Each structure stands twice: as C-alpha cells, then as structure tokens.
Amino acid sequence: MKKEAVPAPGGGRLYLVATPIGNLEDITFRALQVLKEVDLIAAEDTRRSKKLLSFYRIHKPLVSFYREKEKSRTERILSLLKAGRKIALVSDAGMPGISDPGFLLVKRTVENGLPVIPLPGPSAFLTALVASGLPCDRFVFEGFLPPKRKERRERLAALAREERTTVFYVSCHDLLEVLGDFREYLGEERPLVIARELTKVYEEFWRGKIGEAVGHWAQREIRGEFTLVVGGAGPSPGKGTDSAKYSELYQEIEKKREKGGKLSSIVREIAEREGISRRSLYQYYLEKNKQMER
C-alpha cells in the first residue's frame, strides 16, 4: 500500500480552504490562521477573495485560478509546491473543487507525492440540504446541470428513478427553464425546496411541489444564488402493479405525445381517469422509455 504524503517541516503543501458562502463571519479560526501563514493564495476570483482577506486584515500574494486557466495555473502552482511553498486554494465561496476549480490541482499534487490538507467549512449544498426538511441520510449532489437543454434533459431522465434526495445548483438566469424541465422529467408532485441567498441578508427557503414552483417563480423577479433540493422518486411499480395495464397506458401516452401533447399534462389526465398514482405512471413511462432506448 502506498504511504500517504505527510507535511514535512519546511516542505511544500497545498491547503484547501473553505470560505464563506455569504456571511463573512462563517469562517473557521483555523482557516484564518492558514491564510495568514501561507506563501501564496490561489483564488478563483481574486477580486472577491480580496474582500474576504481585507475584512480580516490578511495581506498575502494572490494568483487567479479560474476555470479557463486551471490547467496552466495547476502546473505553475505545482512547481511552487515542489519548491517548498505553502499554498492555499480558495474558491469564490464554499469548498474548492465542489462545482468550482480545484480537482485537477489536487489530483496533480497527490500524484507528485505532496500533501493536500483540507480545512472543512461552509458548503452551500449541505447548508440547503440539512435545512430543507427532506431526507438527508442518503442523498445525491448533482451540482450544475448541463447548460444545453438536450443534455440537461438527458441527465434529468437518468435521474428520474433516483429515490434519494437530490441537490442542484442553478443560476438565476436558468431557474425557470430548469423548473420546467423538472416538471416534465421528475413530475409535478415531487417535493422541492428552493434555497436562495444562503446565509445572506435576504436568505429564503421556498417549500412546495415542483408543479407549484413553476407558477410561483414565474411571477417573481429572480435574483441571487439558488440551491434546489428535490425529494426522491417513489418506489417503482412492483409485483402488485398491473403491468399489462401500465403497458397499455404507456402506448396511449406515446400516441398522445406524437400528436404534440405535453408529457406532464397527458400523465395527469390519464392518472386521474384511471384512479392511479400520477407519480407511478410517470416513472413507469420514463423507465419504459429508458429500456426501449437500450
């Protein structure tokens, strides 16, 4: 078994420092001490990091480490680590590497036998999850969905049967479109919590169902940073399900979709007519589609 790298006196080391997601007071004493002691701070956005450092009167050299420069800056920082420098990596907010640059640098640092020291702290998706009121003993973190609609819908179709709570990051510019895709691919009845501006002055938690969220947020001015927590899917139709009946309903849904009908509306209409669970029928349809594509 390969021995883990440990910090040697005077040797280079990489610190992963979690920074506040909003309220600047949400930072650990240890994080502040490390930021004061390192030789260099690699920051996703040096302008935002300067505000935090200025707030705590920390004056250290900064180098930008944003997505477009991640590959070239990784090799530069790695050479400094090999030369014995102590470097802290910070993102705009939260833990570096979580939907932010950092993975490549950590990977290369580990490959070169240099120590990586994580400092735990704020995280937007965990903050939203534990306050959501939805099950958090088992969960999935998806981060940002693909920006292209086709790829986003493919991802949501793959998640449609996920029974664990799922957490997403969503840009304010994409919120309504994403909610519309949620309604079509995850169903209208799923519980949903929308956390906005976490730890900030205008922090807000909206709780309801996916179908309700679309109408509610369409009437509002959408500003800020959003974390969405979605309840898991119900269990798949089991042995007690009339599979022949569901198969017939699947064919009916397909025919109505070919005529331009909207999936969520078709499923709702049929489920109400047949007196069956809308969610079960919706999930059966998605699962059947997935099988047909194989």
PDB file of C-alpha atoms in Angstrom:
ATOM      1  CA  MET A   1       0.000   0.000   0.000  1.00  0.00           C
ATOM      2  CA  LYS A   2       1.331   3.397  -0.946  1.00  0.00           C
ATOM      3  CA  LYS A   3       2.136   5.584   2.028  1.00  0.00           C
ATOM      4  CA  GLU A   4       0.222   8.852   2.285  1.00  0.00           C
ATOM      5  CA  ALA A   5       2.239  12.039   1.987  1.00  0.00           C
ATOM      6  CA  VAL A   6       2.582  13.939   5.260  1.00  0.00           C
ATOM      7  CA  PRO A   7       3.719  17.526   5.736  1.00  0.00           C
ATOM      8  CA  ALA A   8       7.454  17.727   6.289  1.00  0.00           C
ATOM      9  CA  PRO A   9       8.988  20.681   8.149  1.00  0.00           C
ATOM     10  CA  GLY A  10       9.586  23.434   5.596  1.00  0.00           C
ATOM     11  CA  GLY A  11       8.106  21.316   2.786  1.00  0.00           C
ATOM     12  CA  GLY A  12       5.512  22.414   0.279  1.00  0.00           C
ATOM     13  CA  ARG A  13       1.874  21.686   0.986  1.00  0.00           C
ATOM     14  CA  LEU A  14      -1.485  22.541  -0.523  1.00  0.00           C
ATOM     15  CA  TYR A  15      -4.301  23.719   1.754  1.00  0.00           C
ATOM     16  CA  LEU A  16      -7.911  23.532   0.592  1.00  0.00           C
ATOM     17  CA  VAL A  17      -9.616  26.334   2.489  1.00  0.00           C
ATOM     18  CA  ALA A  18     -13.410  26.574   2.648  1.00  0.00           C
ATOM     19  CA  THR A  19     -14.617  30.174   2.561  1.00  0.00           C
ATOM     20  CA  PRO A  20     -17.992  31.746   3.482  1.00  0.00           C
ATOM     21  CA  ILE A  21     -20.899  31.283   1.055  1.00  0.00           C
ATOM     22  CA  GLY A  22     -22.344  34.637   2.071  1.00  0.00           C
ATOM     23  CA  ASN A  23     -21.862  35.812   5.634  1.00  0.00           C
ATOM     24  CA  LEU A  24     -18.166  36.661   6.052  1.00  0.00           C
ATOM     25  CA  GLU A  25     -18.261  35.575   9.698  1.00  0.00           C
ATOM     26  CA  ASP A  26     -18.808  31.954   8.646  1.00  0.00           C
ATOM     27  CA  ILE A  27     -15.125  31.069   8.555  1.00  0.00           C
ATOM     28  CA  THR A  28     -13.110  28.948  10.969  1.00  0.00           C
ATOM     29  CA  PHE A  29     -10.260  30.161  13.170  1.00  0.00           C
ATOM     30  CA  ARG A  30      -8.046  27.535  11.562  1.00  0.00           C
ATOM     31  CA  ALA A  31      -8.842  28.815   8.060  1.00  0.00           C
ATOM     32  CA  LEU A  32      -7.881  32.355   9.061  1.00  0.00           C
ATOM     33  CA  GLN A  33      -4.636  31.132  10.616  1.00  0.00           C
ATOM     34  CA  VAL A  34      -3.676  29.189   7.493  1.00  0.00           C
ATOM     35  CA  LEU A  35      -4.478  32.125   5.202  1.00  0.00           C
ATOM     36  CA  LYS A  36      -2.164  34.272   7.319  1.00  0.00           C
ATOM     37  CA  GLU A  37       0.674  31.741   7.214  1.00  0.00           C
ATOM     38  CA  VAL A  38       0.768  30.539   3.593  1.00  0.00           C
ATOM     39  CA  ASP A  39       3.149  31.969   0.997  1.00  0.00           C
ATOM     40  CA  LEU A  40       0.508  32.326  -1.713  1.00  0.00           C
ATOM     41  CA  ILE A  41      -3.284  32.151  -2.116  1.00  0.00           C
ATOM     42  CA  ALA A  42      -4.714  30.728  -5.352  1.00  0.00           C
ATOM     43  CA  ALA A  43      -8.203  32.213  -5.778  1.00  0.00           C
ATOM     44  CA  GLU A  44     -10.982  31.528  -8.267  1.00  0.00           C
ATOM     45  CA  ASP A  45     -11.716  35.262  -8.373  1.00  0.00           C
ATOM     46  CA  THR A  46      -9.043  37.469  -6.797  1.00  0.00           C
ATOM     47  CA  ARG A  47     -11.460  40.414  -6.575  1.00  0.00           C
ATOM     48  CA  ARG A  48     -13.897  38.507  -4.385  1.00  0.00           C
ATOM     49  CA  SER A  49     -11.141  36.934  -2.308  1.00  0.00           C
ATOM     50  CA  LYS A  50      -9.610  40.357  -1.654  1.00  0.00           C
ATOM     51  CA  LYS A  51     -12.847  41.432   0.039  1.00  0.00           C
ATOM     52  CA  LEU A  52     -12.662  38.490   2.441  1.00  0.00           C
ATOM     53  CA  LEU A  53      -8.947  38.970   3.124  1.00  0.00           C
ATOM     54  CA  SER A  54      -9.398  42.705   3.631  1.00  0.00           C
ATOM     55  CA  PHE A  55     -12.241  42.064   6.093  1.00  0.00           C
ATOM     56  CA  TYR A  56      -9.822  40.028   8.231  1.00  0.00           C
ATOM     57  CA  ARG A  57      -6.778  42.229   7.507  1.00  0.00           C
ATOM     58  CA  ILE A  58      -4.853  39.493   5.775  1.00  0.00           C
ATOM     59  CA  HIS A  59      -2.277  40.615   3.235  1.00  0.00           C
ATOM     60  CA  LYS A  60      -0.906  37.840   1.060  1.00  0.00           C
ATOM     61  CA  PRO A  61       0.026  37.484  -2.631  1.00  0.00           C
ATOM     62  CA  LEU A  62      -2.817  36.194  -4.788  1.00  0.00           C
ATOM     63  CA  VAL A  63      -2.861  34.344  -8.090  1.00  0.00           C
ATOM     64  CA  SER A  64      -6.046  33.812 -10.099  1.00  0.00           C
ATOM     65  CA  PHE A  65      -7.191  30.217 -10.502  1.00  0.00           C
ATOM     66  CA  TYR A  66     -10.367  30.293 -12.594  1.00  0.00           C
ATOM     67  CA  ARG A  67     -11.754  27.579 -14.857  1.00  0.00           C
ATOM     68  CA  GLU A  68     -10.256  28.797 -18.148  1.00  0.00           C
ATOM     69  CA  LYS A  69      -6.746  28.980 -16.639  1.00  0.00           C
ATOM     70  CA  GLU A  70      -6.985  25.908 -14.416  1.00  0.00           C
ATOM     71  CA  LYS A  71      -4.724  23.658 -16.488  1.00  0.00           C
ATOM     72  CA  SER A  72      -1.841  26.109 -16.972  1.00  0.00           C
ATOM     73  CA  ARG A  73      -2.037  27.501 -13.435  1.00  0.00           C
ATOM     74  CA  THR A  74      -2.053  23.993 -11.981  1.00  0.00           C
ATOM     75  CA  GLU A  75       1.424  23.306 -13.351  1.00  0.00           C
ATOM     76  CA  ARG A  76       2.698  26.678 -12.156  1.00  0.00           C
ATOM     77  CA  ILE A  77       1.383  26.119  -8.628  1.00  0.00           C
ATOM     78  CA  LEU A  78       2.690  22.564  -8.623  1.00  0.00           C
ATOM     79  CA  SER A  79       6.198  23.821  -9.356  1.00  0.00           C
ATOM     80  CA  LEU A  80       5.942  26.204  -6.379  1.00  0.00           C
ATOM     81  CA  LEU A  81       4.762  23.368  -4.135  1.00  0.00           C
ATOM     82  CA  LYS A  82       7.746  21.278  -5.235  1.00  0.00           C
ATOM     83  CA  ALA A  83       9.974  24.224  -4.324  1.00  0.00           C
ATOM     84  CA  GLY A  84       8.638  24.073  -0.755  1.00  0.00           C
ATOM     85  CA  ARG A  85       5.959  26.787  -0.862  1.00  0.00           C
ATOM     86  CA  LYS A  86       2.806  26.603   1.257  1.00  0.00           C
ATOM     87  CA  ILE A  87      -0.212  27.481  -0.872  1.00  0.00           C
ATOM     88  CA  ALA A  88      -3.895  27.881  -0.033  1.00  0.00           C
ATOM     89  CA  LEU A  89      -6.582  27.244  -2.651  1.00  0.00           C
ATOM     90  CA  VAL A  90      -9.891  29.086  -2.217  1.00  0.00           C
ATOM     91  CA  SER A  91     -12.967  29.394  -4.421  1.00  0.00           C
ATOM     92  CA  ASP A  92     -15.450  32.263  -4.596  1.00  0.00           C
ATOM     93  CA  ALA A  93     -17.486  30.587  -1.878  1.00  0.00           C
ATOM     94  CA  GLY A  94     -17.606  27.213  -0.150  1.00  0.00           C
ATOM     95  CA  MET A  95     -15.198  24.326  -0.601  1.00  0.00           C
ATOM     96  CA  PRO A  96     -12.736  24.384  -3.543  1.00  0.00           C
ATOM     97  CA  GLY A  97     -13.418  21.636  -6.063  1.00  0.00           C
ATOM     98  CA  ILE A  98     -17.168  21.465  -5.440  1.00  0.00           C
ATOM     99  CA  SER A  99     -18.612  22.922  -8.672  1.00  0.00           C
ATOM    100  CA  ASP A 100     -15.502  25.135  -8.676  1.00  0.00           C
ATOM    101  CA  PRO A 101     -11.907  24.718  -9.938  1.00  0.00           C
ATOM    102  CA  GLY A 102      -9.620  22.577  -7.816  1.00  0.00           C
ATOM    103  CA  PHE A 103      -9.892  18.912  -8.774  1.00  0.00           C
ATOM    104  CA  LEU A 104      -7.023  18.966 -11.284  1.00  0.00           C
ATOM    105  CA  LEU A 105      -4.652  20.709  -8.872  1.00  0.00           C
ATOM    106  CA  VAL A 106      -5.468  18.261  -6.075  1.00  0.00           C
ATOM    107  CA  LYS A 107      -5.009  15.311  -8.455  1.00  0.00           C
ATOM    108  CA  ARG A 108      -1.619  16.527  -9.672  1.00  0.00           C
ATOM    109  CA  THR A 109      -0.467  17.360  -6.144  1.00  0.00           C
ATOM    110  CA  VAL A 110      -1.356  13.865  -4.927  1.00  0.00           C
ATOM    111  CA  GLU A 111       0.312  12.264  -7.967  1.00  0.00           C
ATOM    112  CA  ASN A 112       3.530  14.086  -7.088  1.00  0.00           C
ATOM    113  CA  GLY A 113       3.512  12.814  -3.510  1.00  0.00           C
ATOM    114  CA  LEU A 114       2.871  16.211  -1.946  1.00  0.00           C
ATOM    115  CA  PRO A 115       0.449  16.662   0.958  1.00  0.00           C
ATOM    116  CA  VAL A 116      -3.071  18.017   0.474  1.00  0.00           C
ATOM    117  CA  ILE A 117      -4.598  19.392   3.658  1.00  0.00           C
ATOM    118  CA  PRO A 118      -8.368  20.067   3.650  1.00  0.00           C
ATOM    119  CA  LEU A 119      -9.863  22.610   6.038  1.00  0.00           C
ATOM    120  CA  PRO A 120     -13.602  21.893   6.420  1.00  0.00           C
ATOM    121  CA  GLY A 121     -16.077  24.725   6.420  1.00  0.00           C
ATOM    122  CA  PRO A 122     -19.071  26.264   4.620  1.00  0.00           C
ATOM    123  CA  SER A 123     -20.838  24.436   1.805  1.00  0.00           C
ATOM    124  CA  ALA A 124     -23.973  25.698   0.056  1.00  0.00           C
ATOM    125  CA  PHE A 125     -25.396  22.314  -0.868  1.00  0.00           C
ATOM    126  CA  LEU A 126     -25.021  20.891   2.660  1.00  0.00           C
ATOM    127  CA  THR A 127     -26.461  24.053   4.190  1.00  0.00           C
ATOM    128  CA  ALA A 128     -29.539  23.807   1.955  1.00  0.00           C
ATOM    129  CA  LEU A 129     -29.892  20.045   2.422  1.00  0.00           C
ATOM    130  CA  VAL A 130     -29.904  19.959   6.217  1.00  0.00           C
ATOM    131  CA  ALA A 131     -32.409  22.835   6.419  1.00  0.00           C
ATOM    132  CA  SER A 132     -34.683  21.511   3.661  1.00  0.00           C
ATOM    133  CA  GLY A 133     -36.758  19.180   5.790  1.00  0.00           C
ATOM    134  CA  LEU A 134     -36.252  16.438   3.185  1.00  0.00           C
ATOM    135  CA  PRO A 135     -34.424  13.176   3.975  1.00  0.00           C
ATOM    136  CA  CYS A 136     -30.670  13.779   4.197  1.00  0.00           C
ATOM    137  CA  ASP A 137     -29.398  10.425   5.465  1.00  0.00           C
ATOM    138  CA  ARG A 138     -28.844   9.414   1.833  1.00  0.00           C
ATOM    139  CA  PHE A 139     -28.548  11.998  -0.916  1.00  0.00           C
ATOM    140  CA  VAL A 140     -27.088  12.824  -4.327  1.00  0.00           C
ATOM    141  CA  PHE A 141     -25.270  16.049  -5.193  1.00  0.00           C
ATOM    142  CA  GLU A 142     -25.537  16.943  -8.896  1.00  0.00           C
ATOM    143  CA  GLY A 143     -24.105  20.459  -8.860  1.00  0.00           C
ATOM    144  CA  PHE A 144     -24.919  22.443 -12.014  1.00  0.00           C
ATOM    145  CA  LEU A 145     -26.876  20.658 -14.746  1.00  0.00           C
ATOM    146  CA  PRO A 146     -25.516  20.820 -18.327  1.00  0.00           C
ATOM    147  CA  PRO A 147     -26.199  24.246 -19.882  1.00  0.00           C
ATOM    148  CA  LYS A 148     -27.504  22.795 -23.165  1.00  0.00           C
ATOM    149  CA  ARG A 149     -31.147  21.815 -22.895  1.00  0.00           C
ATOM    150  CA  LYS A 150     -30.820  18.464 -24.699  1.00  0.00           C
ATOM    151  CA  GLU A 151     -28.005  17.314 -22.401  1.00  0.00           C
ATOM    152  CA  ARG A 152     -29.819  18.659 -19.344  1.00  0.00           C
ATOM    153  CA  ARG A 153     -32.942  16.715 -20.202  1.00  0.00           C
ATOM    154  CA  GLU A 154     -30.944  13.537 -20.760  1.00  0.00           C
ATOM    155  CA  ARG A 155     -29.422  13.974 -17.314  1.00  0.00           C
ATOM    156  CA  LEU A 156     -32.813  14.522 -15.700  1.00  0.00           C
ATOM    157  CA  ALA A 157     -34.238  11.478 -17.473  1.00  0.00           C
ATOM    158  CA  ALA A 158     -31.393   9.431 -15.966  1.00  0.00           C
ATOM    159  CA  LEU A 159     -32.231  10.841 -12.514  1.00  0.00           C
ATOM    160  CA  ALA A 160     -35.979  10.289 -12.787  1.00  0.00           C
ATOM    161  CA  ARG A 161     -35.880   6.999 -10.825  1.00  0.00           C
ATOM    162  CA  GLU A 162     -33.434   8.265  -8.164  1.00  0.00           C
ATOM    163  CA  GLU A 163     -35.041   7.566  -4.775  1.00  0.00           C
ATOM    164  CA  ARG A 164     -32.560   9.626  -2.768  1.00  0.00           C
ATOM    165  CA  THR A 165     -32.861  13.367  -2.172  1.00  0.00           C
ATOM    166  CA  THR A 166     -31.020  15.229  -4.942  1.00  0.00           C
ATOM    167  CA  VAL A 167     -29.346  18.645  -4.688  1.00  0.00           C
ATOM    168  CA  PHE A 168     -28.667  21.007  -7.596  1.00  0.00           C
ATOM    169  CA  TYR A 169     -27.043  24.400  -8.094  1.00  0.00           C
ATOM    170  CA  VAL A 170     -28.991  26.607 -10.504  1.00  0.00           C
ATOM    171  CA  SER A 171     -28.160  30.017 -11.942  1.00  0.00           C
ATOM    172  CA  CYS A 172     -30.849  32.688 -11.544  1.00  0.00           C
ATOM    173  CA  HIS A 173     -30.888  33.014 -15.344  1.00  0.00           C
ATOM    174  CA  ASP A 174     -31.737  29.317 -15.778  1.00  0.00           C
ATOM    175  CA  LEU A 175     -34.178  28.819 -12.894  1.00  0.00           C
ATOM    176  CA  LEU A 176     -37.485  28.918 -14.794  1.00  0.00           C
ATOM    177  CA  GLU A 177     -36.216  26.724 -17.624  1.00  0.00           C
ATOM    178  CA  VAL A 178     -34.805  24.182 -15.163  1.00  0.00           C
ATOM    179  CA  LEU A 179     -38.055  24.133 -13.172  1.00  0.00           C
ATOM    180  CA  GLY A 180     -39.947  23.472 -16.397  1.00  0.00           C
ATOM    181  CA  ASP A 181     -37.662  20.527 -17.157  1.00  0.00           C
ATOM    182  CA  PHE A 182     -38.069  19.287 -13.578  1.00  0.00           C
ATOM    183  CA  ARG A 183     -41.835  19.268 -14.069  1.00  0.00           C
ATOM    184  CA  GLU A 184     -41.603  17.287 -17.295  1.00  0.00           C
ATOM    185  CA  TYR A 185     -38.955  14.767 -16.265  1.00  0.00           C
ATOM    186  CA  LEU A 186     -39.339  14.445 -12.491  1.00  0.00           C
ATOM    187  CA  GLY A 187     -43.082  15.081 -12.233  1.00  0.00           C
ATOM    188  CA  GLU A 188     -45.220  17.795 -10.686  1.00  0.00           C
ATOM    189  CA  GLU A 189     -45.737  16.083  -7.332  1.00  0.00           C
ATOM    190  CA  ARG A 190     -42.146  15.821  -6.130  1.00  0.00           C
ATOM    191  CA  PRO A 191     -41.382  17.887  -3.021  1.00  0.00           C
ATOM    192  CA  LEU A 192     -38.983  20.732  -3.758  1.00  0.00           C
ATOM    193  CA  VAL A 193     -37.102  23.206  -1.596  1.00  0.00           C
ATOM    194  CA  ILE A 194     -35.537  26.260  -3.221  1.00  0.00           C
ATOM    195  CA  ALA A 195     -32.864  27.919  -1.088  1.00  0.00           C
ATOM    196  CA  ARG A 196     -31.933  31.424  -2.196  1.00  0.00           C
ATOM    197  CA  GLU A 197     -29.089  33.665  -0.990  1.00  0.00           C
ATOM    198  CA  LEU A 198     -27.985  31.283   1.776  1.00  0.00           C
ATOM    199  CA  THR A 199     -26.503  32.962   4.894  1.00  0.00           C
ATOM    200  CA  LYS A 200     -27.037  36.405   3.341  1.00  0.00           C
ATOM    201  CA  VAL A 201     -29.396  39.218   4.370  1.00  0.00           C
ATOM    202  CA  TYR A 202     -32.165  38.048   2.018  1.00  0.00           C
ATOM    203  CA  GLU A 203     -31.854  34.328   2.736  1.00  0.00           C
ATOM    204  CA  GLU A 204     -35.030  32.492   1.752  1.00  0.00           C
ATOM    205  CA  PHE A 205     -36.373  28.945   1.745  1.00  0.00           C
ATOM    206  CA  TRP A 206     -39.337  28.218  -0.538  1.00  0.00           C
ATOM    207  CA  ARG A 207     -41.031  24.851   0.063  1.00  0.00           C
ATOM    208  CA  GLY A 208     -43.661  23.169  -2.073  1.00  0.00           C
ATOM    209  CA  LYS A 209     -44.019  20.867  -5.070  1.00  0.00           C
ATOM    210  CA  ILE A 210     -42.348  21.105  -8.453  1.00  0.00           C
ATOM    211  CA  GLY A 211     -45.640  21.932 -10.161  1.00  0.00           C
ATOM    212  CA  GLU A 212     -46.289  24.788  -7.719  1.00  0.00           C
ATOM    213  CA  ALA A 213     -42.775  26.172  -8.061  1.00  0.00           C
ATOM    214  CA  VAL A 214     -43.112  26.883 -11.774  1.00  0.00           C
ATOM    215  CA  GLY A 215     -46.091  29.198 -11.306  1.00  0.00           C
ATOM    216  CA  HIS A 216     -44.720  30.840  -8.174  1.00  0.00           C
ATOM    217  CA  TRP A 217     -41.293  31.772  -9.533  1.00  0.00           C
ATOM    218  CA  ALA A 218     -42.664  32.829 -12.926  1.00  0.00           C
ATOM    219  CA  GLN A 219     -44.357  35.726 -11.118  1.00  0.00           C
ATOM    220  CA  ARG A 220     -41.266  36.887  -9.247  1.00  0.00           C
ATOM    221  CA  GLU A 221     -38.154  38.844 -10.025  1.00  0.00           C
ATOM    222  CA  ILE A 222     -35.454  36.180  -9.939  1.00  0.00           C
ATOM    223  CA  ARG A 223     -32.231  37.338  -8.376  1.00  0.00           C
ATOM    224  CA  GLY A 224     -29.472  35.772  -6.295  1.00  0.00           C
ATOM    225  CA  GLU A 225     -27.877  32.343  -5.998  1.00  0.00           C
ATOM    226  CA  PHE A 226     -30.057  29.229  -5.871  1.00  0.00           C
ATOM    227  CA  THR A 227     -29.690  25.727  -4.439  1.00  0.00           C
ATOM    228  CA  LEU A 228     -32.531  23.313  -5.226  1.00  0.00           C
ATOM    229  CA  VAL A 229     -33.283  20.243  -3.100  1.00  0.00           C
ATOM    230  CA  VAL A 230     -35.604  17.681  -4.717  1.00  0.00           C
ATOM    231  CA  GLY A 231     -37.309  14.808  -2.934  1.00  0.00           C
ATOM    232  CA  GLY A 232     -36.609  11.305  -4.196  1.00  0.00           C
ATOM    233  CA  ALA A 233     -38.822   9.292  -6.521  1.00  0.00           C
ATOM    234  CA  GLY A 234     -41.313   6.851  -5.088  1.00  0.00           C
ATOM    235  CA  PRO A 235     -40.645   3.116  -5.393  1.00  0.00           C
ATOM    236  CA  SER A 236     -41.009   1.595  -8.852  1.00  0.00           C
ATOM    237  CA  PRO A 237     -44.218  -0.278  -9.637  1.00  0.00           C
ATOM    238  CA  GLY A 238     -43.701  -3.700  -8.042  1.00  0.00           C
ATOM    239  CA  LYS A 239     -45.289  -7.124  -8.220  1.00  0.00           C
ATOM    240  CA  GLY A 240     -48.647  -5.729  -7.179  1.00  0.00           C
ATOM    241  CA  THR A 241     -48.764  -3.456 -10.230  1.00  0.00           C
ATOM    242  CA  ASP A 242     -50.915  -4.438 -13.188  1.00  0.00           C
ATOM    243  CA  SER A 243     -48.039  -4.417 -15.666  1.00  0.00           C
ATOM    244  CA  ALA A 244     -50.299  -5.147 -18.631  1.00  0.00           C
ATOM    245  CA  LYS A 245     -52.424  -2.129 -17.741  1.00  0.00           C
ATOM    246  CA  TYR A 246     -49.392   0.125 -17.404  1.00  0.00           C
ATOM    247  CA  SER A 247     -48.101  -1.144 -20.739  1.00  0.00           C
ATOM    248  CA  GLU A 248     -51.374  -0.125 -22.401  1.00  0.00           C
ATOM    249  CA  LEU A 249     -51.214   3.299 -20.782  1.00  0.00           C
ATOM    250  CA  TYR A 250     -47.647   3.693 -21.991  1.00  0.00           C
ATOM    251  CA  GLN A 251     -48.825   3.171 -25.572  1.00  0.00           C
ATOM    252  CA  GLU A 252     -51.610   5.706 -25.040  1.00  0.00           C
ATOM    253  CA  ILE A 253     -49.114   8.273 -23.728  1.00  0.00           C
ATOM    254  CA  GLU A 254     -46.840   7.690 -26.718  1.00  0.00           C
ATOM    255  CA  LYS A 255     -49.679   8.267 -29.199  1.00  0.00           C
ATOM    256  CA  LYS A 256     -50.747  11.490 -27.494  1.00  0.00           C
ATOM    257  CA  ARG A 257     -47.168  12.743 -27.373  1.00  0.00           C
ATOM    258  CA  GLU A 258     -46.813  12.094 -31.125  1.00  0.00           C
ATOM    259  CA  LYS A 259     -49.756  14.479 -31.596  1.00  0.00           C
ATOM    260  CA  GLY A 260     -47.870  17.188 -29.703  1.00  0.00           C
ATOM    261  CA  GLY A 261     -49.251  16.661 -26.218  1.00  0.00           C
ATOM    262  CA  LYS A 262     -47.199  17.668 -23.180  1.00  0.00           C
ATOM    263  CA  LEU A 263     -45.995  14.709 -21.136  1.00  0.00           C
ATOM    264  CA  SER A 264     -46.906  16.060 -17.691  1.00  0.00           C
ATOM    265  CA  SER A 265     -50.437  17.024 -18.831  1.00  0.00           C
ATOM    266  CA  ILE A 266     -51.027  13.666 -20.530  1.00  0.00           C
ATOM    267  CA  VAL A 267     -49.901  11.696 -17.483  1.00  0.00           C
ATOM    268  CA  ARG A 268     -52.035  13.799 -15.138  1.00  0.00           C
ATOM    269  CA  GLU A 269     -55.133  13.335 -17.291  1.00  0.00           C
ATOM    270  CA  ILE A 270     -54.700   9.552 -17.607  1.00  0.00           C
ATOM    271  CA  ALA A 271     -53.815   9.037 -13.924  1.00  0.00           C
ATOM    272  CA  GLU A 272     -56.929  10.933 -12.813  1.00  0.00           C
ATOM    273  CA  ARG A 273     -59.100   8.985 -15.250  1.00  0.00           C
ATOM    274  CA  GLU A 274     -57.703   5.603 -14.157  1.00  0.00           C
ATOM    275  CA  GLY A 275     -57.549   6.440 -10.454  1.00  0.00           C
ATOM    276  CA  ILE A 276     -53.867   5.561 -10.193  1.00  0.00           C
ATOM    277  CA  SER A 277     -50.790   7.347  -8.857  1.00  0.00           C
ATOM    278  CA  ARG A 278     -49.625  10.064 -11.231  1.00  0.00           C
ATOM    279  CA  ARG A 279     -46.058   9.631  -9.975  1.00  0.00           C
ATOM    280  CA  SER A 280     -46.072   5.854 -10.516  1.00  0.00           C
ATOM    281  CA  LEU A 281     -47.375   6.226 -14.058  1.00  0.00           C
ATOM    282  CA  TYR A 282     -44.888   8.990 -14.841  1.00  0.00           C
ATOM    283  CA  GLN A 283     -41.946   6.997 -13.512  1.00  0.00           C
ATOM    284  CA  TYR A 284     -43.129   3.863 -15.302  1.00  0.00           C
ATOM    285  CA  TYR A 285     -43.213   5.788 -18.581  1.00  0.00           C
ATOM    286  CA  LEU A 286     -39.682   7.154 -18.098  1.00  0.00           C
ATOM    287  CA  GLU A 287     -38.315   3.744 -17.121  1.00  0.00           C
ATOM    288  CA  LYS A 288     -40.003   2.090 -20.097  1.00  0.00           C
ATOM    289  CA  ASN A 289     -38.544   4.729 -22.415  1.00  0.00           C
ATOM    290  CA  LYS A 290     -35.113   4.085 -20.994  1.00  0.00           C
ATOM    291  CA  GLN A 291     -35.480   0.335 -21.635  1.00  0.00           C
ATOM    292  CA  MET A 292     -36.650   0.940 -25.196  1.00  0.00           C
ATOM    293  CA  GLU A 293     -33.536   3.019 -25.929  1.00  0.00           C
ATOM    294  CA  ARG A 294     -31.139   0.248 -24.866  1.00  0.00           C
TER     295      ARG A 294
END
